[in-house]
Coordinates of C-alpha atoms and ligand atoms in Angstrom, one line a residue:
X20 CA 113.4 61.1 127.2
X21 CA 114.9 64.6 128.4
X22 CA 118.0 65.3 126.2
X23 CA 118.2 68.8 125.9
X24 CA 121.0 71.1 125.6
X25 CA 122.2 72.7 128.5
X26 CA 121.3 77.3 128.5
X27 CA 123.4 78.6 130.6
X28 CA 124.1 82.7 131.3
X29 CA 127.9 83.7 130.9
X30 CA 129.0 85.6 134.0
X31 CA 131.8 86.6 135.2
X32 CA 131.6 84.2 138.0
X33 CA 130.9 81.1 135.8
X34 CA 127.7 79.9 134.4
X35 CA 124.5 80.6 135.5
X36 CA 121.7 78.4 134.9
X37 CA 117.9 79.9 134.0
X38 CA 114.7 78.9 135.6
X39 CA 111.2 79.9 134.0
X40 CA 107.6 79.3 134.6
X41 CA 104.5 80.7 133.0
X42 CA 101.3 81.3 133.7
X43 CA 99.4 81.1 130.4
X44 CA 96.3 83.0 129.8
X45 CA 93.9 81.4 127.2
X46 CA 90.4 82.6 126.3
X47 CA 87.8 80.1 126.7
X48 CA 85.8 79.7 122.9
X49 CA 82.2 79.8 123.9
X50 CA 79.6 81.9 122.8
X51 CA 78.8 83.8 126.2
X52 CA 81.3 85.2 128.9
X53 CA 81.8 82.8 132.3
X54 CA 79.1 84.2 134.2
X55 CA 76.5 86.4 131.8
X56 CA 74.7 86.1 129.0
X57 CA 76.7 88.8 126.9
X58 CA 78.6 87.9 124.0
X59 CA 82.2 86.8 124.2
X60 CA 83.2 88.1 120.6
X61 CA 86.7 89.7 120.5
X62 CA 86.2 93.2 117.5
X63 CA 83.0 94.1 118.4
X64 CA 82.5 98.5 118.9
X65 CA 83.4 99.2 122.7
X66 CA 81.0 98.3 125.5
X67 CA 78.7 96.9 122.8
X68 CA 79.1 93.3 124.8
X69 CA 78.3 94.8 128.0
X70 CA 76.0 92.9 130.6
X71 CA 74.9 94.7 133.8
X72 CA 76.9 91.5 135.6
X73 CA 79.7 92.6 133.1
X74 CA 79.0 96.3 134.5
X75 CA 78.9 94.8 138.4
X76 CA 75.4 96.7 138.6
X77 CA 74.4 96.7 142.0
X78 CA 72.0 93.6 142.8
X79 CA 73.6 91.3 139.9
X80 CA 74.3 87.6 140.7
X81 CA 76.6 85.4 138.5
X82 CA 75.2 82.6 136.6
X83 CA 78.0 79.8 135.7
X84 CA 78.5 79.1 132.1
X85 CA 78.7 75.4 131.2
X86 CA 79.9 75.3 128.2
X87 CA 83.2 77.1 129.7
X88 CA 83.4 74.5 132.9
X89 CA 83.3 71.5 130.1
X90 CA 85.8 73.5 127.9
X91 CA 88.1 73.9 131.0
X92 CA 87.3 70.2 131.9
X93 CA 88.0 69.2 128.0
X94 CA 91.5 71.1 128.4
X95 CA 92.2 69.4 131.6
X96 CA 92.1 66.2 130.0
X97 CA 94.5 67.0 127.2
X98 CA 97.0 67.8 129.3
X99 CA 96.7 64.5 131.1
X100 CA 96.0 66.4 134.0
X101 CA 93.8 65.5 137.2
X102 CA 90.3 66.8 137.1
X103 CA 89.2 67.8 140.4
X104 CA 85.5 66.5 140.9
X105 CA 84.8 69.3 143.0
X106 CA 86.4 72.6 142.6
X107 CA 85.2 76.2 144.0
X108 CA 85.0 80.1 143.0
X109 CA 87.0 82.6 145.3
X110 CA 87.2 86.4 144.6
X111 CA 90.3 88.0 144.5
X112 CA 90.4 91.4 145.2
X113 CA 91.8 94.7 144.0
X114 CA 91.0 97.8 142.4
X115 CA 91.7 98.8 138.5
X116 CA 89.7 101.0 136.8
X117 CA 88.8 98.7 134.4
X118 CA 87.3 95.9 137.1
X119 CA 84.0 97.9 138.2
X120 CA 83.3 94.9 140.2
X121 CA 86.7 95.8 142.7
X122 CA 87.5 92.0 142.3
X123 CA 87.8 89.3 140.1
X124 CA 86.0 86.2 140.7
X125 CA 88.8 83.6 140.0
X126 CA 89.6 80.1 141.8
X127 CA 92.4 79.8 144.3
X128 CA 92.8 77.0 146.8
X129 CA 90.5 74.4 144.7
X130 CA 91.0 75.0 141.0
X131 CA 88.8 72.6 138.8
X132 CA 92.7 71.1 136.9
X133 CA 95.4 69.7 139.0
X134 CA 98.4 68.4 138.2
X135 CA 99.3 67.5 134.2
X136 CA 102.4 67.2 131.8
X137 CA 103.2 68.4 128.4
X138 CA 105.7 66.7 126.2
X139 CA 107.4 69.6 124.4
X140 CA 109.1 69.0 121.3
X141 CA 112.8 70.9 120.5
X142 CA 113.6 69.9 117.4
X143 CA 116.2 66.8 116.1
X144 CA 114.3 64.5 118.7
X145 CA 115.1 66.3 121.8
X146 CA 112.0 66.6 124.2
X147 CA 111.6 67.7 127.3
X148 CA 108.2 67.7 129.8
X149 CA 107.2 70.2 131.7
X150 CA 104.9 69.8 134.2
X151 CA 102.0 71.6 135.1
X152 CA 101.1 72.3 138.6
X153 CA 97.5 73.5 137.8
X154 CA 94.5 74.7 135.8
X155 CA 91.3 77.6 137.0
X156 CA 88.7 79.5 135.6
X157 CA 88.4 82.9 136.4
X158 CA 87.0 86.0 134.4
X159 CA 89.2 88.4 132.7
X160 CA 88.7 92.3 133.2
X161 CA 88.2 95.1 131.4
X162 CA 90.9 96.8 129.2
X163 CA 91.4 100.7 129.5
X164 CA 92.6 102.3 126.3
X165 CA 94.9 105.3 126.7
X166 CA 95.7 106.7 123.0
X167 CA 91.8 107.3 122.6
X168 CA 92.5 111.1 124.1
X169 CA 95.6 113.4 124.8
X170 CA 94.1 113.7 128.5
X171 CA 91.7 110.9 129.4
X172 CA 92.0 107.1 129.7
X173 CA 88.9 105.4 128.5
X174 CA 87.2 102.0 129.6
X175 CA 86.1 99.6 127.5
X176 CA 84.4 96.5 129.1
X177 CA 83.5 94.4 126.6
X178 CA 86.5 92.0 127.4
X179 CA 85.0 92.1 131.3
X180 CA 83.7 88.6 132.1
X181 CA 85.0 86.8 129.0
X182 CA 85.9 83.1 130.4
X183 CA 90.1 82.7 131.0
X184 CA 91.8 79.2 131.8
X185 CA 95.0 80.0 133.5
X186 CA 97.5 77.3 132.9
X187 CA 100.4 77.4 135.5
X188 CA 103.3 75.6 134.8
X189 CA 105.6 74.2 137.2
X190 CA 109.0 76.3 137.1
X191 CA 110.9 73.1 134.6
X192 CA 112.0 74.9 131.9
X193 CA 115.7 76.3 131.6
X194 CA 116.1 77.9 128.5
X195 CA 114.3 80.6 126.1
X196 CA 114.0 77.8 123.6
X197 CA 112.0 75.3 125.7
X198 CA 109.8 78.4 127.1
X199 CA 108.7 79.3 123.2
X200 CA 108.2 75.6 122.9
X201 CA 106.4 75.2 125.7
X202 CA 104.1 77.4 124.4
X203 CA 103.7 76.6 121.2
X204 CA 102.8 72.9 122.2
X205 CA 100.3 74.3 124.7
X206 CA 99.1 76.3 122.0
X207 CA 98.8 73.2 119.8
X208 CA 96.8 71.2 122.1
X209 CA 94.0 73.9 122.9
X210 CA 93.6 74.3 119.0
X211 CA 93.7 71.1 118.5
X212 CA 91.0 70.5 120.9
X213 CA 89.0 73.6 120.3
X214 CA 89.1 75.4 123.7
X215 CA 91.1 77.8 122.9
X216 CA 91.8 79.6 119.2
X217 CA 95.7 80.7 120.5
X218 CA 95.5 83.8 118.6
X219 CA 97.9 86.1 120.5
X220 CA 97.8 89.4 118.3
X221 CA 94.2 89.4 119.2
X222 CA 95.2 88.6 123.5
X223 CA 93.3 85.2 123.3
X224 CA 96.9 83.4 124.8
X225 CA 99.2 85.1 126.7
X226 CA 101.9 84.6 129.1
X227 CA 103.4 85.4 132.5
X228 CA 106.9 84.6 132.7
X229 CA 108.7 84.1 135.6
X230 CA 112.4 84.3 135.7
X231 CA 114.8 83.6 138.0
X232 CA 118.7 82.5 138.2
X233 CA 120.9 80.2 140.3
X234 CA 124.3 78.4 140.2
X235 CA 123.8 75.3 139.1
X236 CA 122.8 73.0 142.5
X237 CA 121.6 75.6 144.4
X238 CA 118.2 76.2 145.8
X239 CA 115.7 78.6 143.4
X240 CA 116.4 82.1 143.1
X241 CA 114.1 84.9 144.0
X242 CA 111.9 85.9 141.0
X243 CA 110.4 88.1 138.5
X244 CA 107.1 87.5 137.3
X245 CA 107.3 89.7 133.5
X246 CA 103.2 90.4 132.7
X247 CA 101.0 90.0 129.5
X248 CA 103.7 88.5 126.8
X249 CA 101.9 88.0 123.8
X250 CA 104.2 86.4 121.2
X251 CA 105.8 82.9 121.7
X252 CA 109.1 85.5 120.1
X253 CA 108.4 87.9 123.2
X254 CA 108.3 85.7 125.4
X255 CA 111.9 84.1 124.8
X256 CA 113.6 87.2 124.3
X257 CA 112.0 89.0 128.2
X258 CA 113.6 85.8 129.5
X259 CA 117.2 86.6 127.7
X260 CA 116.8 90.0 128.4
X261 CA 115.8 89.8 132.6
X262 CA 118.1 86.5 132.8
X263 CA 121.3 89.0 131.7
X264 CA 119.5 91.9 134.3
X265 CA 119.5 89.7 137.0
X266 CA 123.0 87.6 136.2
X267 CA 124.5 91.3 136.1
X268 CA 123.2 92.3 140.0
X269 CA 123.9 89.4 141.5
X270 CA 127.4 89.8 140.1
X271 CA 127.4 93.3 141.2
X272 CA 126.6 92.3 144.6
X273 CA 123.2 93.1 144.4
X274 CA 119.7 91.6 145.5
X275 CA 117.2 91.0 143.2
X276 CA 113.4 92.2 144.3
X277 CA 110.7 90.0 143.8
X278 CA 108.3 92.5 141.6
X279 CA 106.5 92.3 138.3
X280 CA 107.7 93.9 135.2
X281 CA 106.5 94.4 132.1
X282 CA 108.5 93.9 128.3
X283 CA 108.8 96.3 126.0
X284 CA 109.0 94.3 122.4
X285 CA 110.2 98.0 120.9
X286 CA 113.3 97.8 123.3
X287 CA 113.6 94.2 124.2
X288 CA 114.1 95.1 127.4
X289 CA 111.9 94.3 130.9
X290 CA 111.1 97.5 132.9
X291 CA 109.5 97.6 136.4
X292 CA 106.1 97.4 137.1
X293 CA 105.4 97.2 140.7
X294 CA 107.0 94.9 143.7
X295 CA 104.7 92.0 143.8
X296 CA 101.9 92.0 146.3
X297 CA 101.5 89.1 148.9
X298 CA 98.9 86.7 147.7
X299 CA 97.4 87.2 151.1
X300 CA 96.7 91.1 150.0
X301 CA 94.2 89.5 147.8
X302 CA 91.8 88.3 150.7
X303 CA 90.7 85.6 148.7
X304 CA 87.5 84.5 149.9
X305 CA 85.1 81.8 148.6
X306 CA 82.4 83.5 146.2
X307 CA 79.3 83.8 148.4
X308 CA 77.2 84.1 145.0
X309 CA 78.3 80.7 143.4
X310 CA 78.1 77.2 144.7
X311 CA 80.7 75.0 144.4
X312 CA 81.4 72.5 140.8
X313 CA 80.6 69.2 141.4
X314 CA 80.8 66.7 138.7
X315 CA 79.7 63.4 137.9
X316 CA 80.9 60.3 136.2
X317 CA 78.4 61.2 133.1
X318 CA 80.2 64.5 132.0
X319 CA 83.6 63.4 132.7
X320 CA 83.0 60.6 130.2
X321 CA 81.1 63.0 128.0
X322 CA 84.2 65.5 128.0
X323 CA 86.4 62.6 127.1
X324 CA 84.7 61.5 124.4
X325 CA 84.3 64.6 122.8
X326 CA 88.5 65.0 122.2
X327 CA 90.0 64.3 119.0
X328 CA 92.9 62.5 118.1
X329 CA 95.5 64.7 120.3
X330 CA 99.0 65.4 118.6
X331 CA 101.2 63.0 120.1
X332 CA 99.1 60.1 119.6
X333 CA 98.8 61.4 116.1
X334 CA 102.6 61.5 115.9
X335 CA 103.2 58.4 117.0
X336 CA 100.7 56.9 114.5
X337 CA 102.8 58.7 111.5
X338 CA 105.7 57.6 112.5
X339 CA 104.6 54.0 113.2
X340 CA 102.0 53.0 110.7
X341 CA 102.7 55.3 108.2
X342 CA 106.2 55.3 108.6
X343 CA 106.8 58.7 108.2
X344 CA 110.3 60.3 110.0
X345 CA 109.7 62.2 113.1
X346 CA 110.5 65.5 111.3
X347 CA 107.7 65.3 109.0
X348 CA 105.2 63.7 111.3
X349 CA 105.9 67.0 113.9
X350 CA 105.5 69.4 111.1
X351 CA 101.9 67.9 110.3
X352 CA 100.9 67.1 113.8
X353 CA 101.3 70.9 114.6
X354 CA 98.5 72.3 113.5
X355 CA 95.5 70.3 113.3
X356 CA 94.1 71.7 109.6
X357 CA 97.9 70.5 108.2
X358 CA 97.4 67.2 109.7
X359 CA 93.4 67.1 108.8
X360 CA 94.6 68.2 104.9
X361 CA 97.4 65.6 104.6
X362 CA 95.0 62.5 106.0
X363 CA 92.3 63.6 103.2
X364 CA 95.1 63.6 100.4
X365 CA 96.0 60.2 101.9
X366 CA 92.6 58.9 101.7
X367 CA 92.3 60.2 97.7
X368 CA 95.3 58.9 97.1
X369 CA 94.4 55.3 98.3
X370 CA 91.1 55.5 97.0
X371 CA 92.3 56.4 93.4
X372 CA 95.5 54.1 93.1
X373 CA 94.3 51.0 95.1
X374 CA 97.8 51.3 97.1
X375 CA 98.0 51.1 100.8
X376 CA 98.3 54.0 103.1
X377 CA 101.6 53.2 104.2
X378 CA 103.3 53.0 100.5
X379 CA 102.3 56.0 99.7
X380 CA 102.6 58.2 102.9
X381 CA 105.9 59.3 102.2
X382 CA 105.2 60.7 98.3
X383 CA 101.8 62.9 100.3
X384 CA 104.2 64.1 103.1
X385 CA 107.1 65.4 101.1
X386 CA 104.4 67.1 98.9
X387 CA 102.1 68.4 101.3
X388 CA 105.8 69.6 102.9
X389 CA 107.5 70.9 100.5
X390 CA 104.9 71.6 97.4
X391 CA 102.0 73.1 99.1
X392 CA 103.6 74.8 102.4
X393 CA 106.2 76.3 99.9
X394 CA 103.5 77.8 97.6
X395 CA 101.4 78.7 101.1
X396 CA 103.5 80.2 102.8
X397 CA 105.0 82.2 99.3
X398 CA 101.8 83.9 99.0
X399 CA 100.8 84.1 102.5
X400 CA 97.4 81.9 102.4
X401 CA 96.2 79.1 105.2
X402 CA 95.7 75.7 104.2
X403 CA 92.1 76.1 104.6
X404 CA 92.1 78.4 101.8
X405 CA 94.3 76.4 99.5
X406 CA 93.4 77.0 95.7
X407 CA 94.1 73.0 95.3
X408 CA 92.4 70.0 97.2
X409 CA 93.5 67.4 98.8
X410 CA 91.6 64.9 95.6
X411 CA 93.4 67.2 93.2
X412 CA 96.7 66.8 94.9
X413 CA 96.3 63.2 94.6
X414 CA 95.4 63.7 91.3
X415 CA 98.4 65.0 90.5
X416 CA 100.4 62.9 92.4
X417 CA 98.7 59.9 90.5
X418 CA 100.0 61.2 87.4
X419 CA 103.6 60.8 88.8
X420 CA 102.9 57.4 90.2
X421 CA 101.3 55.9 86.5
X422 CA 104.7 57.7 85.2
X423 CA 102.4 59.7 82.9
X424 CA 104.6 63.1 84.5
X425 CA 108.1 63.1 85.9
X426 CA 108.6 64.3 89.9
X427 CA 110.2 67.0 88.2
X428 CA 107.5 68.1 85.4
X429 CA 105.0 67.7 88.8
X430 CA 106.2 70.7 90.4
X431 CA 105.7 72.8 87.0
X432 CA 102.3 71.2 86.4
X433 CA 101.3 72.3 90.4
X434 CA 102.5 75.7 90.1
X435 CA 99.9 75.8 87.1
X436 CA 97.3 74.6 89.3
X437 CA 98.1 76.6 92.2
X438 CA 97.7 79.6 90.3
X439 CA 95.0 79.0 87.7
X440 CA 92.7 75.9 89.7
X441 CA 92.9 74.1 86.8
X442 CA 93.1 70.2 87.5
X443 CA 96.8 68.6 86.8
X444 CA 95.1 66.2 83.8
X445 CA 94.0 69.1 82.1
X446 CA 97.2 71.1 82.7
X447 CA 99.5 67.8 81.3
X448 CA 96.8 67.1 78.8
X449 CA 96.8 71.3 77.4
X450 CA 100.6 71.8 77.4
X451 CA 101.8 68.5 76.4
X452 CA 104.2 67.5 79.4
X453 CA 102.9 63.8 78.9
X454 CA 106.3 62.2 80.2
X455 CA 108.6 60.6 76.9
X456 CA 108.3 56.8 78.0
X457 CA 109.0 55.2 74.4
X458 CA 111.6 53.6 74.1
X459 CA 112.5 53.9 70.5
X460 CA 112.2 57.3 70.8
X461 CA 114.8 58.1 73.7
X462 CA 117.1 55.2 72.0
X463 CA 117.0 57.1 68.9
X464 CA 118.3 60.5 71.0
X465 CA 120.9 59.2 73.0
X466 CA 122.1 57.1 69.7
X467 CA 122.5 60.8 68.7
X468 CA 123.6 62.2 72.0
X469 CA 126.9 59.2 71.9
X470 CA 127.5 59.8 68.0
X471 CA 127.9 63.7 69.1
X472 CA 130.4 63.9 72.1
X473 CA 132.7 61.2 71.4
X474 CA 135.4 62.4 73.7
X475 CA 133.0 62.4 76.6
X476 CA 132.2 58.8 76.1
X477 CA 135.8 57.8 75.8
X478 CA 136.3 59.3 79.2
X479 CA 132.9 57.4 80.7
X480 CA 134.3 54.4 79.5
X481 CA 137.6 55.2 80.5
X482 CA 136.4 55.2 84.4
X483 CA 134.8 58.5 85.1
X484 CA 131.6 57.5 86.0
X485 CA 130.9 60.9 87.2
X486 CA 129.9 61.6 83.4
X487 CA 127.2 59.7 83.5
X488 CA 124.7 62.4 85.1
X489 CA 125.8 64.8 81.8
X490 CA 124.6 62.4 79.6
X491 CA 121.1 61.9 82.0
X492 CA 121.1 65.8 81.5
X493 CA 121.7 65.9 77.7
X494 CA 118.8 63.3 77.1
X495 CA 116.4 65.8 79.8
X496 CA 117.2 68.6 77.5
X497 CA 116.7 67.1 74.2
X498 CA 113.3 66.2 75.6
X499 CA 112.4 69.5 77.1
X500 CA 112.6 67.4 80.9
X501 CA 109.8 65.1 79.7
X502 CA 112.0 62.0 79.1
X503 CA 110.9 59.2 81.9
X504 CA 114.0 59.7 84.0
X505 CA 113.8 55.4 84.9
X506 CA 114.1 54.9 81.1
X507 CA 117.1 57.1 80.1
X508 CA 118.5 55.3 83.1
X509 CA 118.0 52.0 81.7
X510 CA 118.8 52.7 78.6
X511 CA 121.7 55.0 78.6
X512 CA 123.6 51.8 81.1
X513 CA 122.9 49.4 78.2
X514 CA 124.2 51.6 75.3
X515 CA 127.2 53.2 76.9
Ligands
LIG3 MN1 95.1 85.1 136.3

């Protein structure tokens, strides 16, 4: 179901409708680069991961990495995209200094992914999907570091070789919003699967952004293609920024020049890079050191098997059999270790109350939500390093559930454990929050609490049922919070 909001550019002529696709760059995770032997390890000193096929040493052949064909294959699949049985390497050519070999070897008229779709989520139900037009290995280059001397660029080539996916999308999305979404969902779905580990500080996923603009109807504009964005934040704000460049020469009576720019985050802004080349200027050609990929039935139903539960399907079965809303199912579904904590807590829970999963899916979700993302997020920590389990998180919620703690006493008794690692039991047991569930005892305060504000219960009676909530509050106080909120309830109905 598409029901997004239409984007549109203000001009002076009218409204002005944005079209964007990406090119995504994700780093394979395997141990050894896509065609050598050398280590794929992002940190490591310069050139210390450094082949003599990484160094394109005269006389070196290419040697295909598996792992990274079946990671690419794996990928394919989650993006319920064709897998092409046969695919082939071409090399692309051009010279930078930081691509000794003077080409790259890439894949161009067969890539190994064809066509695939991604449902990307926008927030209050609206989706949209964006196709994806295709999916190739190829081998990522060098990097030259120019603040290493006032006068001298240096080379660094341990990134040379390391195993990319390129991910082109087709040109459906019409708005910053469903660009950062679009890759944040991509980014979801390679984590979830482990082919990629999406970090984009570290240049493991980034994204070329094309841009163009049209009136509404008409055919696509011409385009800019803005290089190397590598935060999901970036990558919506080049697209505000060029949309605006290029609304603003067209309107001036302008042209705009198909080239490649580049963003500058400092700025905001997209600067020139150089007018795009011709594809042909590449001379592709097929790679005369590889042979072809060829797979067969075995390690396509190998590479299927080996995927997890993927985040829609684990969506869908929050939302359906544990009857969670779609807000908090998408918040847990978005990254895998959320999702993977909140199923364990489930588990605990239903091993240590007896209940079913479903009637207590809600309590673990707003918790997990609220509780533990709060305090996570407060002091900066991933879930993986949590100071409290997912058993001592049902623990705790336990206590709430045998009414031994109030909701409210809960969150007290958590920051405790958050903090200090002590278990909840021990925390209630130490400082005495055991909830006030006696009867006689809270009858015996609010006897007090009526005998001492007469005129309020004259008005209560008298029809101002608002005051009922004071008296809830009085009884909380006299009780230091601990009174069993169901109880005062009751009782404070009967006696007033
Ligand atoms: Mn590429």
């Amino acid at each position: 179901m598409n029901t997004d909001k239409t984007y549109t550019v203000k001009g002076v002529t009218g409204d002005w409708e944005i079209v964007v696709g990406l090119e995504v760059h994700a780093q394979v995770i395997s141990n050894a680069k896509l065609f050598s032997g050398a280590s794929a390890a992002f940190g490591a000193e310069p050139n210390a991961n450094v082949s003599l096929v990484d160094a394109a040493m005269p006389g070196m052949l290419p040697v295909i990495n598996g792992e990274c064909v079946r990671q690419a294959v794996r990928t394919g699949l989650a993006l319920g995209a064709q897998i092409n049985k046969w695919s082939r390497f071409d090399r692309k050519n051009y010279f930078y200094a930081d691509l000794p070999q003077g080409y790259q070897i890439s894949q161009f008229q067969f890539p190994i992914v064809g066509e695939g779709e991604v449902v990307v989520d926008l927030g209050e139900g609206r989706t949209k999907t964006v196709g994806i037009e295709r999916l190739h290995l190829e081998q990522d280059a060098g990097k030259s570091l120019h603040d290493q001397h006032p006068d001298a660029t240096y080379v660094d080539l341990n990134r040379s070789g390391v195993a990319l996916m390129e991910i082109v999308s087709k040109p459906d999305m019409r708005s910053p919003e469903e660009a950062g979404a679009y890759v944040r969902k991509l980014r979801t779905i390679l984590r979830y699967i482990g082919s990629c580990d999406g970090n984009m500080e570290e240049g493991s996923m980034r994204a070329d952004v094309n841009v163009s603009v049209r009136k509404s109807g008409d055919p696509l504009g011409t385009r800019c293609e803005i290089k190397n964005v590598n935060s999901m934040r970036f990558v919506m704000q080049a697209i505000e920024y060029e949309a605006r460049r290029q609304v603003d020469i067209i309107e001036d009576g302008g042209m705009i020049k198909q080239e490649t720019r580049l963003f500058d985050p400092n700025k905001g802004e997209t600067r020139s890079m150089r007018s795009k080349e011709e594809a042909h200027d590449y001379r592709y050609f097929p790679d005369p050191d590889l042979l072809p990929l060829e797979f067969d039935d075995a390690f396509m139903t190998d590479a299927k098997a080996s995927l997890p539960e993927l985040p829609d399907a684990k969506k869908i079965r929050f939302t359906e059999s544990l009857g969670l809303s779609g807000y908090n199912a998408s918040v847990l579904v978005a990254e895998k270790e959320n999702a993977d904590y909140f199923e364990a807590l489930l588990a605990e829970i239903v091993k240590a109350t007896g209940k079913g999963e479903r009637e207590v899916a809600k309590q673990a979700a707003n918790w997990v939500i609220s509780d533990l993302f709060g305090h996570l997020n407060k002091s900066g920590a991933a879930i993986s390093d949590s100071p409290v389990s997912p058993a001592g998180g049902a623990e705790l919620l336990k206590l709430i559930t045998d009414g031994v703690i109030s909701g409210r006493i809960a969150k007290d008794v958590f920051e405790i454990m958050y903090e200090t690692g002590k278990s909840a039991a021990a925390i209630v047991e130490e400082k005495g929050l055991q909830q006030v569930s006696d009867t006689g005892e809270i009858e015996a305060l609010i006897d007090q609490i009526i005998a001492g504000n007469p005129g309020q219960v004259a008005a209560y009676r008298g029809g101002k049922d608002k005051l009922f909530g004071f008296f809830v509050g009085q009884v909380m106080k006299a009780t230091g919070g601990k009174a069993n909120p169901q109880v005062v309830n009751k009782l404070l109905r009967k006696k007033l």
